[in-house]
XYZ file of C-alpha atoms in Angstrom:
784
model
C 44.552 -12.874 31.351
C 47.501 -15.062 32.437
C 49.850 -17.827 31.916
C 48.409 -20.178 34.070
C 50.700 -23.622 35.174
C 48.585 -26.432 35.797
C 50.166 -29.089 38.105
C 50.984 -31.328 35.901
C 51.412 -34.929 36.950
C 53.769 -37.289 36.745
C 57.183 -35.347 35.813
C 60.604 -37.068 35.714
C 63.894 -36.759 36.513
C 67.092 -36.168 33.130
C 67.597 -40.023 33.932
C 64.043 -41.106 32.216
C 65.170 -39.018 28.620
C 67.477 -40.530 26.412
C 70.958 -38.253 24.997
C 69.245 -36.782 21.791
C 65.653 -35.537 23.689
C 67.891 -34.400 26.489
C 70.143 -32.070 23.780
C 66.673 -31.253 22.373
C 65.402 -30.357 25.353
C 68.676 -28.344 26.128
C 68.355 -26.206 23.324
C 64.791 -24.991 23.323
C 65.134 -23.747 27.223
C 68.585 -21.796 26.234
C 66.697 -20.715 23.121
C 69.594 -21.721 21.292
C 67.558 -22.423 18.312
C 68.232 -20.970 15.745
C 66.291 -19.622 11.860
C 67.723 -22.989 9.297
C 69.857 -21.447 5.787
C 69.229 -25.332 4.768
C 73.232 -25.476 4.788
C 74.087 -26.317 8.030
C 74.992 -30.501 8.696
C 74.843 -30.583 12.001
C 74.532 -29.416 14.877
C 71.836 -28.541 18.387
C 69.240 -26.178 14.996
C 69.783 -29.840 12.769
C 69.083 -33.535 15.355
C 68.669 -36.874 13.775
C 66.955 -38.831 15.778
C 66.939 -42.440 14.129
C 65.036 -44.017 12.795
C 61.428 -46.396 14.356
C 63.431 -48.930 15.470
C 65.718 -46.656 17.534
C 63.393 -44.813 19.192
C 61.281 -47.966 20.468
C 64.544 -49.411 22.133
C 64.955 -46.036 23.484
C 61.736 -45.242 24.618
C 61.782 -48.057 27.205
C 63.606 -45.697 29.394
C 62.767 -42.030 27.215
C 59.233 -41.133 27.803
C 59.666 -38.028 24.967
C 60.439 -40.835 22.449
C 58.274 -43.253 23.087
C 55.017 -39.579 23.399
C 57.231 -38.802 19.693
C 56.362 -42.348 18.395
C 52.804 -42.078 19.439
C 52.387 -38.900 17.964
C 53.883 -40.388 14.296
C 51.658 -44.056 14.599
C 48.112 -41.723 14.711
C 49.674 -39.049 11.886
C 50.613 -42.085 9.919
C 46.879 -43.197 10.298
C 45.354 -39.987 9.851
C 47.338 -39.559 6.202
C 45.443 -40.623 2.491
C 48.687 -39.729 0.365
C 51.594 -37.663 0.387
C 53.593 -37.714 2.467
C 52.403 -41.525 3.721
C 54.139 -42.246 0.088
C 57.529 -42.300 2.020
C 55.742 -43.532 5.295
C 56.077 -47.206 5.780
C 58.274 -49.892 7.209
C 61.297 -48.403 9.864
C 60.835 -44.771 9.063
C 63.090 -42.519 10.356
C 63.298 -39.412 12.327
C 64.906 -36.049 12.665
C 64.154 -33.266 14.982
C 64.513 -29.719 13.398
C 64.730 -26.596 16.012
C 63.433 -23.149 15.637
C 63.733 -19.392 16.871
C 60.232 -19.118 17.039
C 57.381 -21.130 17.598
C 56.442 -23.964 17.088
C 59.844 -24.162 18.267
C 60.386 -27.795 17.317
C 59.631 -29.212 13.629
C 59.874 -33.474 13.669
C 59.665 -34.594 10.362
C 59.477 -38.327 9.948
C 59.528 -40.185 6.631
C 61.823 -43.095 4.334
C 64.909 -41.204 4.129
C 67.124 -43.650 2.880
C 70.967 -42.347 1.997
C 70.598 -38.895 2.756
C 69.034 -39.233 6.467
C 72.838 -38.433 7.697
C 72.756 -34.620 6.341
C 70.839 -32.954 7.666
C 70.537 -29.802 5.110
C 69.649 -33.190 2.886
C 66.941 -34.003 5.304
C 66.179 -29.903 5.221
C 65.373 -29.774 1.796
C 62.898 -33.265 2.518
C 60.680 -32.288 5.074
C 57.606 -30.991 2.196
C 57.531 -34.650 1.556
C 57.858 -35.725 5.222
C 54.918 -36.154 8.311
C 55.028 -33.264 9.938
C 54.935 -32.431 14.316
C 54.798 -29.606 15.475
C 55.752 -28.754 18.921
C 55.134 -25.489 21.092
C 56.988 -23.802 24.073
C 55.226 -22.243 26.869
C 57.980 -19.472 26.392
C 57.286 -18.075 23.474
C 54.707 -16.518 21.462
C 53.042 -17.506 17.845
C 53.585 -14.478 16.370
C 50.424 -12.541 14.757
C 49.390 -12.982 10.842
C 50.274 -17.220 11.280
C 48.170 -18.961 9.351
C 48.155 -22.251 10.618
C 48.023 -21.250 14.083
C 46.002 -19.451 16.543
C 47.458 -16.120 18.203
C 48.604 -15.886 21.274
C 51.276 -17.515 24.419
C 50.448 -21.435 24.066
C 50.060 -22.445 27.902
C 50.590 -25.546 29.751
C 46.976 -27.022 30.562
C 46.305 -29.836 33.634
C 44.554 -32.829 30.978
C 42.709 -33.643 33.180
C 40.358 -30.613 33.912
C 40.276 -27.202 32.209
C 41.037 -24.476 34.866
C 37.562 -23.088 35.191
C 39.363 -19.562 36.464
C 40.106 -19.189 32.589
C 36.200 -19.671 31.012
C 35.064 -16.668 34.221
C 37.929 -14.309 33.208
C 37.083 -14.815 29.738
C 32.889 -14.169 29.926
C 34.054 -10.969 32.675
C 36.208 -9.255 29.502
C 33.628 -10.777 26.969
C 30.687 -8.504 29.278
C 32.880 -5.436 30.403
C 34.668 -5.734 27.152
C 32.581 -6.240 23.290
C 30.070 -4.122 21.981
C 26.788 -5.210 21.266
C 27.583 -7.814 19.169
C 27.950 -9.690 22.391
C 25.879 -8.022 24.985
C 22.466 -7.972 23.015
C 20.373 -10.945 22.395
C 19.879 -11.604 18.826
C 16.533 -11.837 18.930
C 15.397 -8.524 20.338
C 12.484 -8.314 17.767
C 10.779 -12.391 18.504
C 9.232 -12.369 22.981
C 7.932 -15.207 23.579
C 5.511 -15.534 26.845
C 6.964 -18.869 27.970
C 8.357 -19.413 31.267
C 11.316 -21.563 31.179
C 12.355 -24.076 33.492
C 16.270 -24.657 34.536
C 18.809 -27.582 36.427
C 19.724 -25.925 39.203
C 22.983 -27.344 40.095
C 23.331 -25.959 43.840
C 19.702 -27.819 44.299
C 20.317 -30.792 41.526
C 16.839 -30.523 40.301
C 14.362 -28.561 37.267
C 13.351 -25.467 39.252
C 11.044 -23.011 37.425
C 12.290 -19.484 39.264
C 9.340 -16.859 39.047
C 11.378 -14.260 37.958
C 14.378 -13.945 35.099
C 17.800 -15.103 36.239
C 20.326 -15.284 33.732
C 21.397 -19.071 32.688
C 23.844 -21.365 30.900
C 22.587 -23.579 27.873
C 24.291 -26.844 26.329
C 24.425 -27.504 22.685
C 24.810 -31.380 22.106
C 23.482 -34.392 19.993
C 20.469 -36.504 21.408
C 21.799 -39.496 18.932
C 20.177 -42.956 18.995
C 20.758 -43.317 23.372
C 17.658 -43.797 25.759
C 18.769 -40.761 28.379
C 16.274 -38.642 30.882
C 13.951 -36.976 29.641
C 11.376 -34.469 31.157
C 7.301 -36.126 30.855
C 4.719 -35.464 32.425
C 4.435 -38.809 34.435
C 8.555 -38.330 35.892
C 8.130 -34.083 35.936
C 6.962 -33.595 39.795
C 10.096 -35.764 40.718
C 12.464 -34.016 37.996
C 11.412 -30.629 40.596
C 12.411 -33.117 44.186
C 15.903 -31.904 45.707
C 18.456 -33.496 44.541
C 17.048 -35.303 42.115
C 19.877 -35.014 39.869
C 22.224 -35.748 42.458
C 24.499 -38.031 41.458
C 23.116 -40.553 44.169
C 19.913 -39.790 43.113
C 17.213 -42.197 41.292
C 17.301 -40.463 37.799
C 20.405 -42.027 35.124
C 21.654 -38.240 33.975
C 23.362 -38.680 30.703
C 27.558 -37.936 31.511
C 27.094 -34.675 29.244
C 24.408 -32.921 30.791
C 26.385 -34.112 34.016
C 29.820 -32.926 33.176
C 27.723 -29.872 32.058
C 26.401 -29.470 35.695
C 29.911 -29.402 36.389
C 31.204 -26.896 34.508
C 28.254 -25.052 35.650
C 29.427 -24.999 39.403
C 33.258 -24.561 38.277
C 32.115 -20.688 36.910
C 29.497 -20.056 38.831
C 27.014 -19.859 37.028
C 24.372 -22.165 38.889
C 21.105 -22.703 35.411
C 21.758 -24.847 32.232
C 19.853 -25.219 30.112
C 19.449 -28.689 28.778
C 16.261 -29.363 26.336
C 15.769 -32.206 27.017
C 14.683 -32.318 30.301
C 14.052 -28.989 30.719
C 11.005 -29.498 28.168
C 8.022 -31.978 28.460
C 8.948 -33.285 25.027
C 5.163 -35.592 25.803
C 3.528 -32.032 26.441
C 2.761 -31.351 22.915
C 1.095 -27.561 23.195
C 3.573 -26.339 25.803
C 7.031 -27.909 23.621
C 5.359 -26.082 20.916
C 5.986 -23.226 22.427
C 9.318 -23.881 23.751
C 11.108 -24.853 20.218
C 9.227 -21.292 18.583
C 11.402 -19.493 21.659
C 13.868 -21.932 21.419
C 15.851 -18.850 19.409
C 15.097 -16.724 21.867
C 16.368 -19.077 23.960
C 20.243 -19.597 22.901
C 20.604 -16.083 22.477
C 19.836 -14.972 25.786
C 21.733 -17.532 27.052
C 24.731 -15.978 29.370
C 27.369 -18.285 27.086
C 26.738 -21.880 25.051
C 27.997 -24.909 26.120
C 28.645 -26.808 22.898
C 29.297 -30.357 23.623
C 31.699 -30.554 20.100
C 33.187 -34.089 20.218
C 30.536 -35.969 21.362
C 28.201 -38.422 19.459
C 25.636 -38.834 21.988
C 24.651 -37.609 25.041
C 26.377 -40.101 27.280
C 30.087 -38.959 25.667
C 30.387 -36.206 28.328
C 32.543 -33.308 27.830
C 36.558 -33.134 27.211
C 38.394 -31.403 30.763
C 35.472 -32.070 32.677
C 35.744 -35.883 33.906
C 36.748 -36.952 29.900
C 39.206 -37.160 27.678
C 41.477 -36.999 29.595
C 44.192 -39.610 27.636
C 43.588 -38.162 24.788
C 44.776 -33.917 26.612
C 47.728 -36.463 27.877
C 48.852 -36.908 24.343
C 48.975 -33.238 23.324
C 51.321 -33.095 26.000
C 55.125 -34.387 24.901
C 57.499 -34.676 28.480
C 61.174 -32.978 27.835
C 63.282 -32.982 31.227
C 62.799 -28.692 32.236
C 59.336 -28.482 30.858
C 56.879 -30.216 28.474
C 56.069 -29.209 24.783
C 52.509 -29.078 23.808
C 52.068 -31.018 20.413
C 50.355 -28.451 18.124
C 47.121 -30.192 16.585
C 43.429 -28.582 14.742
C 42.473 -28.802 18.337
C 45.457 -27.314 20.566
C 46.753 -24.455 18.430
C 44.245 -24.462 15.524
C 41.145 -24.215 15.118
C 38.877 -26.332 15.605
C 35.597 -25.266 15.640
C 35.382 -25.328 11.443
C 36.664 -29.768 11.906
C 33.959 -31.943 11.460
C 31.976 -33.068 14.116
C 29.099 -34.864 14.220
C 27.845 -31.468 16.126
C 29.378 -29.656 13.733
C 27.031 -32.106 10.923
C 24.118 -31.485 12.488
C 20.718 -29.833 11.498
C 19.361 -29.496 14.436
C 22.291 -27.346 16.077
C 22.625 -25.070 13.311
C 20.855 -22.188 14.838
C 22.216 -23.423 18.299
C 24.681 -22.392 17.090
C 23.496 -18.705 14.768
C 21.650 -17.867 18.335
C 23.538 -17.822 20.732
C 26.400 -14.652 21.093
C 28.755 -16.877 23.747
C 30.461 -20.214 22.759
C 32.172 -22.769 24.691
C 33.012 -25.065 22.226
C 34.727 -28.530 23.631
C 36.725 -31.051 20.991
C 38.954 -32.110 23.802
C 40.130 -28.619 24.505
C 37.746 -25.679 26.253
C 37.600 -23.343 23.494
C 35.616 -19.668 24.127
C 34.460 -17.657 20.579
C 31.713 -14.842 20.534
C 31.307 -12.228 17.854
C 34.866 -10.513 19.058
C 37.181 -12.760 20.183
C 38.425 -16.340 19.853
C 40.427 -18.194 22.992
C 41.563 -21.528 24.102
C 42.791 -22.971 27.599
C 45.967 -24.166 25.512
C 46.553 -20.217 24.956
C 47.045 -17.265 26.913
C 45.953 -14.353 25.466
C 46.048 -10.870 25.730
C 42.730 -8.944 26.481
C 42.866 -7.194 23.216
C 44.591 -10.148 21.312
C 41.843 -11.904 18.708
C 39.478 -8.888 19.073
C 37.077 -8.688 15.715
C 34.359 -5.644 15.575
C 32.556 -8.402 12.996
C 29.496 -6.352 12.124
C 31.088 -5.453 8.201
C 32.024 -9.068 8.185
C 28.105 -10.543 7.470
C 27.210 -13.048 9.312
C 29.906 -15.224 9.576
C 33.432 -13.673 11.449
C 36.778 -15.119 10.432
C 37.035 -17.926 13.646
C 33.081 -20.031 11.812
C 31.038 -18.327 14.386
C 27.739 -16.966 12.133
C 24.953 -14.641 13.278
C 21.553 -13.288 12.404
C 21.080 -10.559 10.051
C 18.802 -8.552 10.163
C 19.183 -6.833 6.816
C 18.357 -8.128 3.468
C 21.404 -8.965 2.526
C 20.685 -12.040 -0.058
C 24.625 -13.294 0.143
C 24.663 -13.323 3.679
C 21.473 -15.237 3.887
C 23.418 -17.870 0.366
C 26.749 -18.449 3.266
C 23.638 -18.956 6.195
C 21.587 -21.514 3.314
C 24.441 -23.128 2.376
C 25.727 -24.387 5.778
C 22.976 -25.529 6.998
C 21.664 -28.095 3.832
C 24.736 -29.979 3.979
C 24.034 -30.701 7.534
C 21.569 -33.347 8.442
C 18.746 -34.336 9.631
C 16.941 -37.509 11.606
C 13.683 -36.632 9.232
C 13.733 -34.598 6.523
C 10.223 -33.875 7.493
C 12.047 -31.301 9.343
C 14.813 -29.404 7.187
C 11.824 -26.243 7.602
C 11.293 -26.648 11.154
C 14.904 -26.689 11.800
C 15.424 -23.374 9.524
C 12.088 -22.203 11.427
C 14.017 -19.516 13.700
C 15.982 -18.597 11.608
C 13.963 -17.361 8.974
C 11.100 -15.612 12.497
C 14.136 -13.809 12.992
C 15.421 -12.873 9.926
C 12.354 -11.751 9.153
C 13.562 -8.214 10.366
C 15.630 -7.434 7.397
C 13.754 -9.727 4.455
C 10.964 -7.461 3.390
C 7.450 -9.542 3.256
C 9.426 -12.387 5.046
C 9.861 -15.692 3.521
C 8.069 -18.451 1.063
C 8.733 -21.903 1.057
C 12.694 -20.862 2.401
C 13.377 -17.986 0.192
C 12.659 -14.603 1.169
C 9.556 -13.414 -1.058
C 12.238 -9.803 -1.480
C 14.763 -11.848 -3.838
C 11.889 -14.212 -4.361
C 13.071 -15.317 -8.273
C 16.939 -14.855 -7.503
C 16.466 -17.289 -4.908
C 14.440 -20.184 -7.162
C 18.073 -19.807 -9.252
C 19.973 -22.405 -6.545
C 21.959 -25.045 -8.455
C 23.877 -28.415 -7.293
C 27.214 -28.488 -6.562
C 28.168 -31.772 -6.066
C 24.867 -34.424 -5.369
C 21.748 -33.684 -4.178
C 19.222 -35.751 -2.950
C 15.633 -34.953 -2.616
C 13.841 -35.079 -0.288
C 11.046 -35.236 -1.641
C 11.563 -39.123 -2.417
C 11.263 -39.750 1.467
C 7.765 -40.938 2.495
C 8.310 -37.804 5.269
C 9.092 -35.227 3.493
C 5.713 -33.389 3.410
C 4.958 -30.583 2.159
C 8.658 -30.061 1.180
C 8.162 -28.095 -2.813
C 11.006 -29.258 -5.881
C 11.391 -24.993 -6.227
C 13.054 -24.658 -3.075
C 16.370 -25.219 -2.015
C 13.652 -27.046 0.745
C 13.577 -29.560 -1.148
C 17.228 -30.833 -1.359
C 19.640 -31.979 0.806
C 22.972 -31.838 -0.308
C 25.768 -29.107 -1.310
C 24.428 -25.973 -3.824
C 25.889 -23.933 -5.937
C 24.425 -20.696 -5.245
C 26.419 -18.150 -7.669
C 22.993 -16.548 -8.724
C 22.078 -15.589 -4.845
C 25.898 -13.926 -4.626
C 27.196 -12.895 -7.880
C 23.660 -11.129 -9.016
C 22.884 -9.122 -5.686
C 23.785 -6.033 -7.652
C 23.244 -3.756 -4.179
C 26.329 -5.088 -2.555
C 29.664 -3.455 -3.124
C 32.052 -4.588 -4.669
C 31.138 -6.028 -7.809
C 31.605 -10.027 -7.751
C 34.109 -11.160 -11.075
C 31.683 -12.082 -13.450
C 28.043 -10.276 -12.407
C 25.011 -11.966 -13.762
C 21.744 -8.914 -13.759
C 18.848 -10.191 -13.331
C 15.310 -9.340 -13.493
C 11.595 -10.898 -12.866
C 9.638 -11.936 -15.842
C 7.140 -13.813 -14.216
C 4.240 -12.832 -11.648
C 4.292 -15.905 -8.826
C 0.929 -16.303 -6.901
C 0.508 -18.361 -3.623
C -2.231 -19.542 -4.508
C -4.996 -20.444 -8.070
C -7.376 -18.049 -7.204
C -4.153 -14.969 -8.298
C -5.291 -12.519 -5.848
C -3.412 -9.581 -4.570
C -2.981 -10.725 -1.612
C -1.471 -13.818 -2.763
C 1.231 -12.362 -5.209
C 4.717 -12.753 -4.388
C 6.469 -9.502 -3.171
C 9.498 -10.182 -5.359
C 9.683 -6.285 -4.890
C 13.830 -5.762 -5.215
C 13.535 -4.981 -8.734
C 11.432 -2.803 -7.989
C 13.599 -1.003 -5.281
C 16.594 -0.896 -8.084
C 14.516 0.563 -10.798
C 13.163 3.483 -8.850
C 16.652 4.157 -7.812
C 19.083 3.817 -10.016
C 16.786 4.942 -13.572
C 14.649 7.955 -11.839
C 18.028 8.649 -9.683
C 15.573 9.045 -6.723
C 16.749 11.308 -3.666
C 18.606 8.611 -0.777
C 15.677 7.752 2.110
C 15.919 9.256 5.426
C 19.333 7.348 6.810
C 21.064 6.924 3.558
C 23.969 8.556 2.250
C 24.794 9.435 -2.063
C 28.269 9.134 -2.698
C 30.496 9.840 -5.769
C 31.773 7.014 -7.529
C 34.867 5.169 -6.963
C 37.264 2.786 -8.365
C 34.683 0.176 -5.771
C 31.859 0.825 -7.599
C 33.029 1.139 -10.799
C 32.865 4.688 -10.728
C 29.455 4.907 -10.337
C 27.717 6.624 -7.602
C 27.135 4.612 -4.612
C 25.161 5.008 -0.897
C 25.990 4.642 2.622
C 23.434 3.580 5.524
C 24.281 5.277 9.082
C 20.689 5.347 10.726
C 21.755 1.415 12.055
C 25.389 0.479 13.021
C 23.376 -3.599 12.269
C 24.765 -2.825 8.640
C 28.130 -0.908 9.286
C 28.420 2.055 8.570
C 31.815 1.463 5.913
C 29.236 -1.064 3.293
C 28.890 0.284 0.336
C 25.736 -0.293 -1.830
C 24.486 0.409 -5.220
C 21.499 1.557 -4.171
C 19.520 1.961 -0.735
C 17.463 -1.272 0.369
C 14.692 -1.176 2.823
C 17.474 -1.544 6.253
C 14.585 -2.903 8.754
C 10.955 -3.757 9.465
C 8.903 -2.346 11.878
C 7.268 -4.627 14.521
C 3.907 -4.142 12.619
C 5.597 -4.845 8.829
C 6.928 -8.045 9.495
C 5.116 -11.521 7.869
C 4.057 -14.301 9.615
C 6.710 -17.159 7.985
C 4.977 -19.547 5.844
C 5.907 -22.790 6.433
C 3.282 -24.595 4.673
C 4.012 -23.428 1.030
C 3.579 -26.492 -1.579
C 2.485 -24.336 -4.317
C 3.374 -21.782 -6.793
C 0.742 -20.337 -9.106
C 1.508 -18.876 -12.095
C 1.454 -18.605 -15.978
C 4.941 -18.841 -17.932
C 6.015 -19.761 -21.501
C 7.218 -23.751 -22.746
C 9.422 -24.492 -24.852
C 11.156 -28.512 -26.236
C 14.376 -28.712 -26.446
C 16.811 -31.441 -26.653
C 19.006 -32.589 -23.969
C 22.816 -33.207 -26.168
C 25.578 -34.767 -25.143
C 27.945 -33.604 -22.101
C 30.811 -31.861 -23.018
C 34.758 -33.506 -22.400
C 34.929 -30.285 -20.022
C 31.108 -30.451 -18.540
C 30.397 -31.390 -14.949
C 31.188 -35.222 -14.899
C 29.475 -37.418 -12.635
C 31.932 -36.123 -10.599
C 32.326 -38.548 -7.196
C 28.402 -39.758 -6.003
C 27.279 -38.546 -3.267
C 26.969 -41.556 -0.191
C 24.165 -40.110 0.874
C 21.998 -41.528 -2.470
C 24.246 -41.930 -5.192
C 23.451 -38.755 -7.766
C 25.425 -37.292 -9.352
C 25.892 -33.916 -11.368
C 26.512 -33.341 -14.804
C 25.928 -29.916 -16.958
C 24.443 -30.824 -20.416
C 24.161 -28.434 -23.942
C 20.283 -27.706 -24.974
C 19.683 -28.153 -28.619
C 16.192 -27.227 -30.827
C 14.612 -29.704 -31.865
C 16.320 -28.133 -35.155
C 19.837 -29.330 -33.657
C 20.802 -26.550 -33.242
C 22.764 -25.023 -30.172
C 20.752 -22.896 -26.895
C 21.826 -23.743 -24.761
C 22.720 -25.360 -21.223
C 21.362 -27.031 -18.190
C 22.286 -28.705 -14.807
C 20.858 -32.402 -14.294
C 21.189 -34.272 -11.156
C 21.149 -37.752 -11.864
C 20.241 -41.038 -9.503
C 23.821 -43.180 -10.767
C 22.069 -46.263 -11.488
C 19.909 -44.060 -13.913
C 21.008 -42.949 -17.619
C 21.713 -39.879 -18.691
C 18.897 -37.903 -21.227
C 21.022 -37.477 -23.943
C 18.989 -37.288 -27.343
C 15.484 -36.574 -25.452
C 13.293 -34.399 -25.408
C 12.398 -31.177 -22.130
C 9.560 -29.260 -21.203
C 11.050 -26.116 -20.511
C 9.484 -23.299 -18.941
C 10.792 -20.117 -18.458
C 10.736 -17.943 -14.879
C 13.072 -15.032 -15.594
C 15.863 -12.452 -17.993
C 19.599 -12.909 -17.755
C 22.559 -10.865 -18.925
C 26.075 -11.390 -18.156
C 29.143 -9.843 -20.143
C 31.159 -12.351 -21.687
C 34.255 -10.101 -22.350
C 35.448 -8.110 -18.941
C 35.687 -9.027 -15.677
C 34.019 -5.808 -14.545
C 30.521 -4.891 -13.549
C 28.525 -3.870 -15.834
C 26.528 -1.130 -15.909
C 22.926 -2.443 -14.114
C 19.857 -1.488 -15.377
C 20.413 -0.026 -19.261
C 24.153 -0.012 -21.065
C 25.773 2.590 -22.288
C 27.531 1.590 -25.697
C 30.682 3.768 -24.596
C 31.843 1.025 -21.665
C 32.474 -1.341 -24.570
C 35.254 0.846 -25.022
C 37.590 0.210 -21.941
C 36.443 -3.983 -22.253
C 39.459 -6.211 -22.375
C 39.484 -9.596 -23.684
C 40.076 -12.188 -20.655
C 41.432 -15.677 -22.128
C 39.363 -18.661 -21.798
C 41.752 -19.560 -18.320
C 40.110 -17.462 -16.576
C 36.041 -18.887 -18.264
C 36.072 -21.397 -15.569
C 35.702 -19.050 -12.711
C 31.903 -16.979 -15.219
C 29.223 -18.644 -13.722
C 28.251 -19.824 -17.315
C 31.396 -21.282 -18.049
C 29.280 -24.212 -20.231
C 27.956 -21.753 -22.576
C 30.962 -18.404 -23.275
C 32.860 -21.061 -24.272
C 30.558 -21.687 -27.059
C 31.238 -20.504 -30.152
C 28.166 -19.437 -31.382
C 28.067 -16.150 -28.442
C 31.316 -15.192 -30.787
C 31.745 -11.588 -31.620
C 29.055 -11.177 -28.875
C 30.286 -9.116 -25.516
C 26.957 -9.880 -23.219
C 25.303 -13.280 -23.362
C 21.197 -11.985 -22.897
C 19.296 -15.123 -21.811
C 16.050 -17.161 -20.595
C 16.973 -18.919 -17.154
C 14.216 -22.130 -17.154
C 12.859 -25.148 -15.427
C 12.639 -28.059 -16.661
C 9.952 -29.881 -15.672
C 8.189 -33.139 -15.288
C 4.143 -33.467 -14.695
C 2.545 -36.253 -12.432
C -1.514 -35.235 -13.016
C -1.494 -31.085 -13.371
C 1.046 -30.089 -10.988
C 5.047 -29.420 -12.272
C 7.650 -30.642 -10.124
C 11.332 -28.869 -10.864
C 13.499 -31.555 -12.360
C 16.764 -29.359 -12.790
C 17.571 -24.894 -14.008
C 19.250 -23.784 -17.328
C 19.570 -21.707 -19.391
C 18.870 -20.113 -22.850
C 20.323 -17.675 -25.317
C 17.455 -15.415 -25.396
C 17.748 -14.955 -28.819
C 16.913 -18.579 -28.932
C 13.872 -18.930 -27.177
C 11.760 -16.021 -28.603
C 12.106 -17.392 -32.426
C 10.721 -20.842 -31.305
C 7.359 -22.879 -31.231
C 5.996 -20.977 -27.368
C 3.413 -21.961 -25.577
C 1.630 -20.087 -22.483
C -0.012 -22.564 -20.081
C -0.498 -21.735 -16.561
C 0.981 -23.556 -14.112
C 0.669 -25.298 -10.477
C 4.776 -25.902 -9.581
C 4.914 -28.122 -6.936
C-alpha cells in the first residue's frame, strides 16, 4: 500500500509565500525542527507569525497565510468555550515546529504582551486554539490517541485514487480471516433474487447466477428521487436508461456510487430504492426480510456518511472538492496536511445524518466491509481501518477482533451469535438514540438484527428482549431523558415494558453488571433472580410461557456443580475469576477461545431449534405482588431535571420512596415531561418483578449464588466518593443501610392503569425487608 503522491493542481513558486512561511517550510523540509524544552525564546522551533491583521495583509501574496487564516476562522466558529475565550478581534498566531508528526502546530488567540517570548507562548498553547499539520515525509507514531497510525499521504482533492480502494479490497480478501470473508448472516437465507444496477450497461439487471456486488448505504432524505415502480421498472431495465444522457434523473449519490464502482472494477451496485420495486408490496417485504443477507454478502458497502439526502453525492468522486482542498495547506516545497477528524482522526464516530438514522444501523452491522465516505474515503472492516490520507504497511491496524465483542475499537459493529447480554446492550444502546421518521418502524428497523441473533440467544426474542435473559431485560432505565413512542399515533404495538417503546438514551447497567456469566467482574455486580413467571397469552399455557432460563443454567452449574458440556473446559480460579473456577469454550471460534465464563452458556442454536421473532408482542401476563408507596422529595445529589431532550421535553430524576407511614423504602427513577409537576407526596402503585442483591462495602464481586459468611473477612470499606460509581447510588448512601454488607431488594415497576391494562411508568428498587412486611396484594396483571 504505497505512498502515492497525487497530482496537486495549482502549486506555485517560492515567491508566492512570505518570508516567515518560507522559514517554516525550510525547517520542516530539512527536518531541523525538534522537541522543545519550553525555554527557547526564538529560532526555528518557535516562530511568532504576527497578529491576524498582519496575516491578512501578507495573505494577498502568501498562500500559506491565507490558508492559516481560513483554518483558524473555521476553528473559531466551532469553539463554544475554553480556547474560544482567548480568540476574538485581532488575535495572534504562533508557529511551533515538532520533531514528529504533527510537525507543525499553529496556536492562535490573544497573547497580549507575551507574544514575543516563545517559551511563554508555548506555555499558553493549552489555552489557545490549535491547528495541527502533518508532513507526508514522516510517520505518525503508533500509540497516538488522537490520530490514526501510518504515513500521511498527499491526496488529490478532485478524486480519491481508485487503485487504493482496489488494494484495500485485495488485501482484505487475501489476508483477513472469517470476520471479513464470511458473511455474518450464514444462518437465515432467502430465495429472493436480487436486481442490481449494471454500471457497464447503465440499467437495472437481474443476473441468473450469483454475482459479486457492492451495496450503497445512504440517507434518502425528504427529496423526491428516482425509485423503481411497477410503472417504470421495464424502462429502468432498458440498456442505458441510467446513463447521464438517459431519460431518468439519477440522484447524485447513486450516480457517484456508479462512478466509484466503475473505477474500482465492480460491475454490480445494489441500491434499495431502484433495485426493489417500491409499490410491489409482497416482493418488497421479501427484500426487507433479506436486507441483512444483502448487506452481508456485498463485497463492501459504500457509506455516504456526509450526505443528508440522496442528491448530496460522494466526496472524492465528483463532490466535496473545495472541502478536501482546504485540508492541503500550501508551502513552497510541498503541502502539509491539516489534521482534523476527517483526515487523520476517526470520523466514523462523528455525528452525521447517516449515523443518526435508525434504518442505517443494521446496514452498518451486517456489512463486512465499509467504504465510509465523509469528506475523505476510509476503509473499515473486522481487521483493519485505512484512510486515503494515510499510507499503511499491510499489517497496520490489523485487529483480530473476535474476542472484542460486537464492536471493535475502530467503531465497526458485528452481529453477535452467542448469548452475550453485554454485547446486546451495546447494540440496543446505540440503536435507541437513532432517529426514525415513523415510530412504528422501531421494531422493523431492528428486526434483521434480532432475526440473525436468534442463533445465539435461546428461545429467540419477544418485544425486543431475548427470552433467555427476559427478567434482566425488563430492568432498563432512562439515562438522560426518554420520549415514549406510545405517545405517537403511529407507534402501533410498541409496549411500555420494552425498551422498544421508548426513544432516547438508555441506562442498561442492569444488563451489563449482573449477567454473572462473563469475566472479569464488574466493579459492583448485581445478582438478579427472577421471581415472576411471564406469559405471552392470557390463558397462561405452558407454550406461552417466557423461557427466562438463564437462572436455570446458572443454578445447574454453580449450585449442582454439573460437569461441563461438550466444547467447554473447566479451569481453576485466578484473580480475574475471584479465585473461583471458570470455564472456556473451544468448539467454535465465534465465542473466542480466551473468553472466561463463570458457567457455560448455550453457545449457539441448531437451525431447527430457532424460534421465530414475535414482532407483534404487546402484552405480558403474570401474577405479581402489588403494594402502595409514597414519592418523597428528590435529594440534593439525585438526578435533577438535567438537560431537556429537544425531542419531546422529558427530564429524568431520581425520587425516594417511602411507606405510607414515612419509612424510607427505596427509590425510583422517573421520566417526567418538563411541563408536568413531579409527583412528590403522591401515592404510587408498585409491582414486584425481580429480586436483587448488591454489595455495599466492596468493589469486588460477591460469590454468585450462595454467599458464604467468610467472604466478608476480606471486605475493604469503600469511601463515599466511590459511591457515585455504584449502580444504586441513591440507595447505598442512605443512613438506613448503615452496618449492612449487602443491599437486598426487589425491582419494582411503577404502573398506571387504563381499564384492565397496566402500563409501565418507571422502574425502581425497594428494600426487601420493607416490602416483605408491608401490606401486599396478589394480583393478575396484563402489562401493556
